[in-house]
Coordinates of C-alpha atoms in Angstrom, one line a residue:
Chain Y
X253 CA -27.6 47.3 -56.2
X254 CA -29.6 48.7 -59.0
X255 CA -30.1 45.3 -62.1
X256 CA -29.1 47.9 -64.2
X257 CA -25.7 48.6 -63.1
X258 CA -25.1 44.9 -62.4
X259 CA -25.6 44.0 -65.7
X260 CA -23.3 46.4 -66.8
X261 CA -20.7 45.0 -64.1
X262 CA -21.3 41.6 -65.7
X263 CA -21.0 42.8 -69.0
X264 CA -17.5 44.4 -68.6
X265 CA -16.5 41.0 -66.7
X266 CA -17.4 39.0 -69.5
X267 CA -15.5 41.5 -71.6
X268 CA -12.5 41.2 -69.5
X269 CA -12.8 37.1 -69.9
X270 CA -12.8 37.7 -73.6
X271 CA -9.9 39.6 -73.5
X272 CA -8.3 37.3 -71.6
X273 CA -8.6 34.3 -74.0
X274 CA -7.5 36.6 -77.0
X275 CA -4.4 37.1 -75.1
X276 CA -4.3 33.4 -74.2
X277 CA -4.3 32.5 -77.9
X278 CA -2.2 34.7 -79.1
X279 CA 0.4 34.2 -76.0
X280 CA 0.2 30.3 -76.9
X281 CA 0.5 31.0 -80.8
X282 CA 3.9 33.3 -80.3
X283 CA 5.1 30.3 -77.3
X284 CA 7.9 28.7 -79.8
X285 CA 9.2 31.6 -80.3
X286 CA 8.9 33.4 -77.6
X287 CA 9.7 31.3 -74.8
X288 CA 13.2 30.9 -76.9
X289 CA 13.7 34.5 -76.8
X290 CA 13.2 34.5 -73.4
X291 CA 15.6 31.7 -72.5
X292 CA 17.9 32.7 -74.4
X293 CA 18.2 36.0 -72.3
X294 CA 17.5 34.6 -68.9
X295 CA 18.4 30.8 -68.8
X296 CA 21.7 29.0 -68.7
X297 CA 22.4 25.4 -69.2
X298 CA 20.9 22.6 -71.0
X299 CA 18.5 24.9 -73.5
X300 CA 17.2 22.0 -75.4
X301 CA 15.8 19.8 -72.7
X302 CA 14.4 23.0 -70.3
X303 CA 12.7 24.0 -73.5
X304 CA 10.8 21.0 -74.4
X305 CA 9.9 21.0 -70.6
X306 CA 8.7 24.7 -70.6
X307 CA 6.8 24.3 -73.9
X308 CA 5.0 21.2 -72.4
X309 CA 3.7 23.0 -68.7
X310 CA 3.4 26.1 -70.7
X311 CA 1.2 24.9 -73.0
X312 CA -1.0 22.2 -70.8
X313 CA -1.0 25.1 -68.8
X314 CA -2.0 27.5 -71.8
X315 CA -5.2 25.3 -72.8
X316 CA -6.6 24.6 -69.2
X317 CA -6.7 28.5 -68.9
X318 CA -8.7 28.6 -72.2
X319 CA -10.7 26.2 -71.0
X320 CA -11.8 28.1 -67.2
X321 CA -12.0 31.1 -69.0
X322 CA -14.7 29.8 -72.0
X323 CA -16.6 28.2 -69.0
X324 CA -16.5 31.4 -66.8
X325 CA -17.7 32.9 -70.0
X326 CA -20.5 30.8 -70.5
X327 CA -21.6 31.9 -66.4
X328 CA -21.2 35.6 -67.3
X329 CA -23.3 35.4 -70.2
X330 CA -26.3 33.4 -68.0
X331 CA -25.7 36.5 -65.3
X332 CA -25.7 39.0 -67.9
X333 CA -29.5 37.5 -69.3
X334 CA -30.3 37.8 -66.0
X335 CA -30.8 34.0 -65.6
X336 CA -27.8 32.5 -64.0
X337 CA -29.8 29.5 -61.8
X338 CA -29.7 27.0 -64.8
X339 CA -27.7 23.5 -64.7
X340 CA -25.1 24.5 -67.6
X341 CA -23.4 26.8 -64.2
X342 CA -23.5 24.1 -62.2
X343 CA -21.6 21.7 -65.0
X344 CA -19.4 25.3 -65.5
X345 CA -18.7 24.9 -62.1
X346 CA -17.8 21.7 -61.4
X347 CA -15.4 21.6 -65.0
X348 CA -13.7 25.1 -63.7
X349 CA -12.6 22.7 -60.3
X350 CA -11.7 19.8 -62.5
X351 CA -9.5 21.8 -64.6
X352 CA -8.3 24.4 -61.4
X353 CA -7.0 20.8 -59.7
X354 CA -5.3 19.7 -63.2
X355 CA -3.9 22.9 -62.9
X356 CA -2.6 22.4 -59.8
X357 CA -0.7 19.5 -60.1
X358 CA 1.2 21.2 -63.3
X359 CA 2.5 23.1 -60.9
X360 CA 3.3 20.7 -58.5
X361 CA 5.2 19.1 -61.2
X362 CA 6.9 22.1 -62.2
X363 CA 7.8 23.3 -58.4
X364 CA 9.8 19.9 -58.1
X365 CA 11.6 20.7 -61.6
X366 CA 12.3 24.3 -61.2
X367 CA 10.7 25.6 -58.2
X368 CA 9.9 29.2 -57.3
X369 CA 7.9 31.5 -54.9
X370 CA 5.5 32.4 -57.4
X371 CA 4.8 28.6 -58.6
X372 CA 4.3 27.5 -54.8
X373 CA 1.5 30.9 -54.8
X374 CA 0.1 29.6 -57.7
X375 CA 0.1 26.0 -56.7
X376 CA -2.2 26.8 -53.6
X377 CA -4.8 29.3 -55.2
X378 CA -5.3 26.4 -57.6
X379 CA -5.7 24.0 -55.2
X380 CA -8.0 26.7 -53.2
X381 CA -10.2 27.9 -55.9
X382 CA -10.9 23.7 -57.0
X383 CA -12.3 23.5 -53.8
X384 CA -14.3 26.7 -53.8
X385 CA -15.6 25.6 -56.9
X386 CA -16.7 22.7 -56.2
X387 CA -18.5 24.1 -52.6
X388 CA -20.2 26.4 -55.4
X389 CA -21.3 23.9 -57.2
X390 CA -23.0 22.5 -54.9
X391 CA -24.6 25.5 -53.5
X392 CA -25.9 26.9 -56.8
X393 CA -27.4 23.2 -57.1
X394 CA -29.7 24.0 -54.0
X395 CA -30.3 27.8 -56.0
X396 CA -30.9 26.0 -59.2
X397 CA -33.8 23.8 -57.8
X398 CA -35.3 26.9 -55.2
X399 CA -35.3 28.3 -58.7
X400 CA -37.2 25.8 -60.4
X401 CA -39.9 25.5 -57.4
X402 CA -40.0 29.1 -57.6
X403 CA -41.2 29.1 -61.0
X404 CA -43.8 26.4 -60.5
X405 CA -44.9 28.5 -58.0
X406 CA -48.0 31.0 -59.1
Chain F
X296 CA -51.8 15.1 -59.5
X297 CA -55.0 14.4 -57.0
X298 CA -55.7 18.5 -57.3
X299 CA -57.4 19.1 -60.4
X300 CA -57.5 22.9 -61.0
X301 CA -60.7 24.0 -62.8
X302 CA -60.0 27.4 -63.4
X303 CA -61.2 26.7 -67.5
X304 CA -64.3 26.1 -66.2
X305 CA -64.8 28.9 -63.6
X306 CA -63.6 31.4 -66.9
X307 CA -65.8 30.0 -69.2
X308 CA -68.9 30.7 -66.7
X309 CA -67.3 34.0 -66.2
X310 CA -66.5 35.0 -70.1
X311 CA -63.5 35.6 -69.2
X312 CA -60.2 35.1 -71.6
X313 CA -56.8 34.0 -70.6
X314 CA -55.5 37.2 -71.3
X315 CA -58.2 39.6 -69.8
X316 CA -57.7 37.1 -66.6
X317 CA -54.3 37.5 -66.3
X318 CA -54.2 41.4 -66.5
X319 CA -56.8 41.6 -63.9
X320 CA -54.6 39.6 -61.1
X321 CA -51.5 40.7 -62.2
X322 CA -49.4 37.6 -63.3
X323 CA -48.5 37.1 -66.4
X324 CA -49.8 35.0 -69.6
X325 CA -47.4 32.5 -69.1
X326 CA -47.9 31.8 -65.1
X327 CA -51.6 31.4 -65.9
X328 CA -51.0 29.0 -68.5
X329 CA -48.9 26.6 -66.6
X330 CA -51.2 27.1 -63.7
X331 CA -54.7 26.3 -66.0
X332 CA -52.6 23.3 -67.4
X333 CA -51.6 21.5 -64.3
X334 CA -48.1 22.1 -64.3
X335 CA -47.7 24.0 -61.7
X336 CA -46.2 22.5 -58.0
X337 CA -47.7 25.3 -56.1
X338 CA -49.9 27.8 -55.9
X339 CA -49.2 30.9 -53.7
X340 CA -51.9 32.2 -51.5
X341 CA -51.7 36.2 -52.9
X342 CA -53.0 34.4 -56.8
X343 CA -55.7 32.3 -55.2
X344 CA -57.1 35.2 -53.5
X345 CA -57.0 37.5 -57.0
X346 CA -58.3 35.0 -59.2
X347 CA -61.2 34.2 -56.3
X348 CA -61.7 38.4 -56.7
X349 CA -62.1 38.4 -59.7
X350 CA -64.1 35.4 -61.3
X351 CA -66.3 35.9 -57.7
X352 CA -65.3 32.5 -57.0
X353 CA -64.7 30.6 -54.2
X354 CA -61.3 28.1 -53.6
X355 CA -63.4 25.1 -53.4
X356 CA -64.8 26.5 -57.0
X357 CA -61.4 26.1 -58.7
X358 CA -59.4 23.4 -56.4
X359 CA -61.0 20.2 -56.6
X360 CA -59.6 16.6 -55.0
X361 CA -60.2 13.3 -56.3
X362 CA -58.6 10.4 -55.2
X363 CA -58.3 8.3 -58.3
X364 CA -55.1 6.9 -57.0
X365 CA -57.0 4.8 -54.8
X366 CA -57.4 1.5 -55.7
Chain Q
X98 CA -22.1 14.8 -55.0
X99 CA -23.2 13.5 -51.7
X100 CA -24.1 15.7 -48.8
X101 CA -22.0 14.2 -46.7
X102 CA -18.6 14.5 -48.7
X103 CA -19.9 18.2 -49.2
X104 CA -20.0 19.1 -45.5
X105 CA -16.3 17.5 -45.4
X106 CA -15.1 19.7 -47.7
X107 CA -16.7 22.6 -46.3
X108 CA -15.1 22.0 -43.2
X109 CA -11.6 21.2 -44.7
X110 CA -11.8 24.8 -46.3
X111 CA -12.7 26.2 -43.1
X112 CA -10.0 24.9 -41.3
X113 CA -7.5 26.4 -44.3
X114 CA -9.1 29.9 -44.1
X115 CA -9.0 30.0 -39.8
X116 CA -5.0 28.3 -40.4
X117 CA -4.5 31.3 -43.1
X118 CA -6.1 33.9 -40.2
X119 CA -3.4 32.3 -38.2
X120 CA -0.7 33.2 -40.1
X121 CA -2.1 36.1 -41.0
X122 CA -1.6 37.2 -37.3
X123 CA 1.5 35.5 -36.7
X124 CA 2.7 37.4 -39.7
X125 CA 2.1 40.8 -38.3
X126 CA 3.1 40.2 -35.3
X127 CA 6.4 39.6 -36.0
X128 CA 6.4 41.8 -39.1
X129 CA 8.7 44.3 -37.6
X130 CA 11.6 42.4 -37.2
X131 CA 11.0 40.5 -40.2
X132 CA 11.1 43.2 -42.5
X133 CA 14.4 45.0 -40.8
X134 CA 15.8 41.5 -41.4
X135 CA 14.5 41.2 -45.0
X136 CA 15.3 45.3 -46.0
X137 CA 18.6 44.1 -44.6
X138 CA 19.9 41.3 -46.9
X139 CA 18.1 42.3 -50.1
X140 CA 17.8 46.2 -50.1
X141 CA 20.2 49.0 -50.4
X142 CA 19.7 52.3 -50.4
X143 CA 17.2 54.4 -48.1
X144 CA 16.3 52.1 -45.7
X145 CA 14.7 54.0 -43.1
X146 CA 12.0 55.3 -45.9
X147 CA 11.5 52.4 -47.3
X148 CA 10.9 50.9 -44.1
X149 CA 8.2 52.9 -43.2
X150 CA 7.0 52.4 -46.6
X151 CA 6.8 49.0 -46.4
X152 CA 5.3 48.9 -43.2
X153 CA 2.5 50.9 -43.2
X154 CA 1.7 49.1 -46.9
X155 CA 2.0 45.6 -45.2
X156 CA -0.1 46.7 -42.3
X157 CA -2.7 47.9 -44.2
X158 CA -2.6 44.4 -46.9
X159 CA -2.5 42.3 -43.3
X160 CA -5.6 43.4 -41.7
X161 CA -7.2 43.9 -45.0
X162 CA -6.3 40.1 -45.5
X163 CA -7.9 39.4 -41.7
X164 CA -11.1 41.4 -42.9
X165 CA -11.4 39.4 -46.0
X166 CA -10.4 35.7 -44.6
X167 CA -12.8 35.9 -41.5
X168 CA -15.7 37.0 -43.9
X169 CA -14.8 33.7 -46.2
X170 CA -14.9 32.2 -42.5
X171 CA -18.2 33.3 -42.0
X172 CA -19.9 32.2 -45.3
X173 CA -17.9 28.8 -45.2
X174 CA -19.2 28.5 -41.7
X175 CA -23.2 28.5 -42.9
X176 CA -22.0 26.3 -45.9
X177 CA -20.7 23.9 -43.2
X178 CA -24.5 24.3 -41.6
X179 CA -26.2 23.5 -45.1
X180 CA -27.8 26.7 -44.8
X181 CA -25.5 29.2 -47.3
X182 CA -28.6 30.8 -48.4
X183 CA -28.6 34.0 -45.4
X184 CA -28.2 37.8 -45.9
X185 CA -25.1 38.0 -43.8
X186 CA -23.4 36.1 -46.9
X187 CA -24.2 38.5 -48.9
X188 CA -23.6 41.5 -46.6
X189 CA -20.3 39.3 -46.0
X190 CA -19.6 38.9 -50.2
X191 CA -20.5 43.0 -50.4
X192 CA -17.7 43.6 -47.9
X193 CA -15.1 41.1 -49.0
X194 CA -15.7 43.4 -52.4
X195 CA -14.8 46.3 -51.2
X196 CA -11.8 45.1 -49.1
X197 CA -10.3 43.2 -52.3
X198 CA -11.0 47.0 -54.1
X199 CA -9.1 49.0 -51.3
X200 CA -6.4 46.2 -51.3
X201 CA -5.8 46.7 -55.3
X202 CA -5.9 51.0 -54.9
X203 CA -2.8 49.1 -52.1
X204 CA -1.1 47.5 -55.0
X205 CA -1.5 50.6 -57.0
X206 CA 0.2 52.8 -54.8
X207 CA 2.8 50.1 -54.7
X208 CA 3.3 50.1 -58.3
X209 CA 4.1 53.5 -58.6
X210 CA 6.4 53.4 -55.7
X211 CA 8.4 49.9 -56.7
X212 CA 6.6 47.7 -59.4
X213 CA 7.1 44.3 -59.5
X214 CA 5.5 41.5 -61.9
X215 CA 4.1 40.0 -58.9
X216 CA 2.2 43.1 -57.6
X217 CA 0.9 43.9 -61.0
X218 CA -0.6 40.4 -61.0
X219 CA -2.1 40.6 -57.9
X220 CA -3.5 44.2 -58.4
X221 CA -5.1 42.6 -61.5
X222 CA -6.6 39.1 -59.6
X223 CA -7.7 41.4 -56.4
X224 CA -9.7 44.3 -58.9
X225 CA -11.1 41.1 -60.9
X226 CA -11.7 39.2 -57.4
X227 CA -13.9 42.7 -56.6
X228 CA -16.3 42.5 -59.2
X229 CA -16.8 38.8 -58.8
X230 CA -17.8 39.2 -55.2
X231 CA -20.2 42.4 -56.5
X232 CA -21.7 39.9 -59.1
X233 CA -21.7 36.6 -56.6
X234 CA -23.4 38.6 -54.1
X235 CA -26.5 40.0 -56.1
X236 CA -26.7 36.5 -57.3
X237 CA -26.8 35.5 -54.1
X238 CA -29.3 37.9 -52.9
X239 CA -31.9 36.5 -55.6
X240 CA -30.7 32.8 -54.0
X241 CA -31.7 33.7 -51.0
X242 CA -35.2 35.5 -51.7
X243 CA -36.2 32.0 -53.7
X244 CA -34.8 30.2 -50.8
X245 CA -37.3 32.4 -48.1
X246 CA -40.1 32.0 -50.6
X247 CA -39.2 28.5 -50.7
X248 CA -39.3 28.3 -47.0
X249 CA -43.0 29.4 -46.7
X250 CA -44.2 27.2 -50.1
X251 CA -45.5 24.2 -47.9
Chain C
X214 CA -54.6 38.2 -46.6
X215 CA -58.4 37.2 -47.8
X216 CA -57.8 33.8 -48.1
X217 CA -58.4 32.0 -45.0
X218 CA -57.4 28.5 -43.9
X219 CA -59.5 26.2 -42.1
X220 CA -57.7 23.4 -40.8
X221 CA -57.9 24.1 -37.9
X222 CA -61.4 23.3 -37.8
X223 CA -61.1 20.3 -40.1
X224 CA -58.5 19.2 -37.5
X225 CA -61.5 19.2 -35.0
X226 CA -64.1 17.7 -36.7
X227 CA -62.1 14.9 -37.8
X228 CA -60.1 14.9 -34.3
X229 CA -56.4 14.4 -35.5
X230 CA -53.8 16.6 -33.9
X231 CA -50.7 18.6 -35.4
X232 CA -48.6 15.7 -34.9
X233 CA -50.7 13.0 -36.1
X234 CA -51.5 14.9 -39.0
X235 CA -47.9 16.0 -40.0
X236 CA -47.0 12.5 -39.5
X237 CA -49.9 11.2 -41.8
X238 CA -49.1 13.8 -44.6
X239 CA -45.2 13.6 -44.7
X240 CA -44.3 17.3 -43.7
X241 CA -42.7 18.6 -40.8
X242 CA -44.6 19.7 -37.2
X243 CA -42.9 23.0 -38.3
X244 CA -44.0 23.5 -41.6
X245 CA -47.6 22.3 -40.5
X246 CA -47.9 25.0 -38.2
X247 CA -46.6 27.7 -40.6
X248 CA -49.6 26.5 -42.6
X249 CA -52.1 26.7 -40.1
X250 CA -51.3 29.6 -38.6
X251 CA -51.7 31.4 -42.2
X252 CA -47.8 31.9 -42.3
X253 CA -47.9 30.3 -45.5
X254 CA -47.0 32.6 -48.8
X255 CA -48.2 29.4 -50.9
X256 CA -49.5 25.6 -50.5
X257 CA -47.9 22.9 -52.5
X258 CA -50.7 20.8 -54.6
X259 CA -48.8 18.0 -53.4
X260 CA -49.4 18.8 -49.8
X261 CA -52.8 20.2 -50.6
X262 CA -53.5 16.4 -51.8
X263 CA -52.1 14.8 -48.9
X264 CA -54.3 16.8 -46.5
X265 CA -57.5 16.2 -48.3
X266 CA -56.6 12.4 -48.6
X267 CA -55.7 12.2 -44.7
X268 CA -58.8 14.2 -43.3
X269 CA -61.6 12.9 -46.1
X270 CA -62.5 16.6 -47.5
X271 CA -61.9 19.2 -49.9
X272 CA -60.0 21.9 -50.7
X273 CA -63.0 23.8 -50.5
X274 CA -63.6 22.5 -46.9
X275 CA -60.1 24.0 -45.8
X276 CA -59.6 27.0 -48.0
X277 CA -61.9 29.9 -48.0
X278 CA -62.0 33.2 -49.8
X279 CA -63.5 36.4 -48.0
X280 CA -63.4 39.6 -49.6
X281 CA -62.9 41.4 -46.2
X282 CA -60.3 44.2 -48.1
X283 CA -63.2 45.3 -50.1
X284 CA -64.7 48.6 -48.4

């Protein structure tokens, strides 16, 4: 692939991240109201407590997302320089599988509360992408130092 | 470091700059900085040959060993 | 994080992706009868259409799955090895690429014909999941040139 | 390439085989080889040292330039 055209492709993902935490802040600033909208359409029963339960995996959920996306963010802009073999991807990394796993185990929680086939989904790409993540990690460790010994190389 | 590079010296019997040395074999400023300095781990086999080309050197000219970490 | 808990994991993943394959097969296999049974509790209507409908979109999702799980097979296989850093994972990353882009054009066609939240989200995750792999593997490709010059540093 | 390794002759004059020598210096049979056979796209400093410490020369003795691509 010509480095032109992938820096364009890495460009327009880091776009796309962007856009993604724009709508991640505004979704979490409109949550009180929204999510009581929405429950009030679709959900009979105890409103009160199902709301306070909702708001809480909504929003833990809300600022782990913010937080995967800003460090995906900070990858995309090393790929986008052209220089993605530094440390700071490796810590990106290794934070995006901490945070996937958190992630995780808010759904966990929330499949024993109110379960669904779309939580369960979610659950285990979670679970799957922590461990990527951290295999990647690990690999772009090794790249990192080829990297460096490259460039002590003249 | 045992390997002490003396490339300074080979350039200043040769009159040649950084600069003028580092267009002539093709690597830039930068490279040839680190590598005049020391800091470099390696050195690949394709810049020994073009620096050897072009200050009419030998290895043995540039690449000197000294074991001062002996006793 | 130590080698050795690193080849664990690898392995781990490895053994998720060949038990997904599994499934993957099992699930076709029996998707005939499966989806009569399905069509028949929750649809109404035009069976026979949808049926075929279904089908030949299910098929086409199901080996595209097996295309893109045994690649992931492959790659997690040198991981397991220690040695990642190979052209067939990025020939493997190039073709998992263009399998997740044919498998969104899938969930596009599905849209039109029955949309769902669910395949909307998925479109979105497998076009997204397409230009990560396009990025992943060019970064990969420089990996693996700094791991071969590496090789003959001595 | 125009920049030849002699080890192979060092090797003899100081009689040490590929094993000993590998051992001595700390790098593989493998990666010895690579070196001697001129497979090599570079040479460490590090290993450079260790080879001139374990067979009492310098890198002169072991690296030479010949301009054999000229005319």
């Amino acid at each position: 692939m010509k480095n032109e055209g992938y820096k364009v492709l890495s460009s327009f993902i880091k776009f796309i991240i962007i856009a993604l935490l724009a709508s991640d802040v505004v979704v979490m600033a409109s949550l009180p109201w929204t999510l009581q909208w929405l429950m009030s359409v679709f959900y009979e029963g105890n409103i009160a407590i199902m709301y306070a339960f909702y708001m809480v995996i909504l929003y833990i959920f809300g600022i782990l997302m913010l937080f995967i996306l800003n460090e995906l963010r900070v990858i995309f802009n090393s790929v986008e320089k052209s220089d993605p073999f530094i440390l700071r991807n490796v810590t990106a990394l290794k934070r995006i599988s901490k945070a996937s796993m958190i992630t995780c185990i808010i759904f966990l929680v929330k499949t024993f509360a109110v379960n669904s086939l779309m939580t369960m989904v979610s659950l285990f790409i979670f679970f799957i992408a922590s461990l990527f993540c951290i295999v990647l990690a690990e690999v772009f460790r090794r790249a990192v130092e080829y990297k460096n010994d490259h460039d002590l190389t003249i | 470091m045992a390997i002490i590079l003396n490339l300074d010296i080979m350039m200043a019997k040769r009159k040649i700059g950084l600069n003028e040395l580092s267009e002539r074999i093709g690597i830039t400023n930068a490279n040839l900085s680190i590598l005049k300095n020391n800091k470099a781990k390696a050195i690949r086999f394709s810049t020994l040959e073009a620096i050897c080309r072009e200050l009419k050197c030998q290895p043995g000219d540039i690449l000197e060993y000294t074991n001062d970490n002996e006793v």
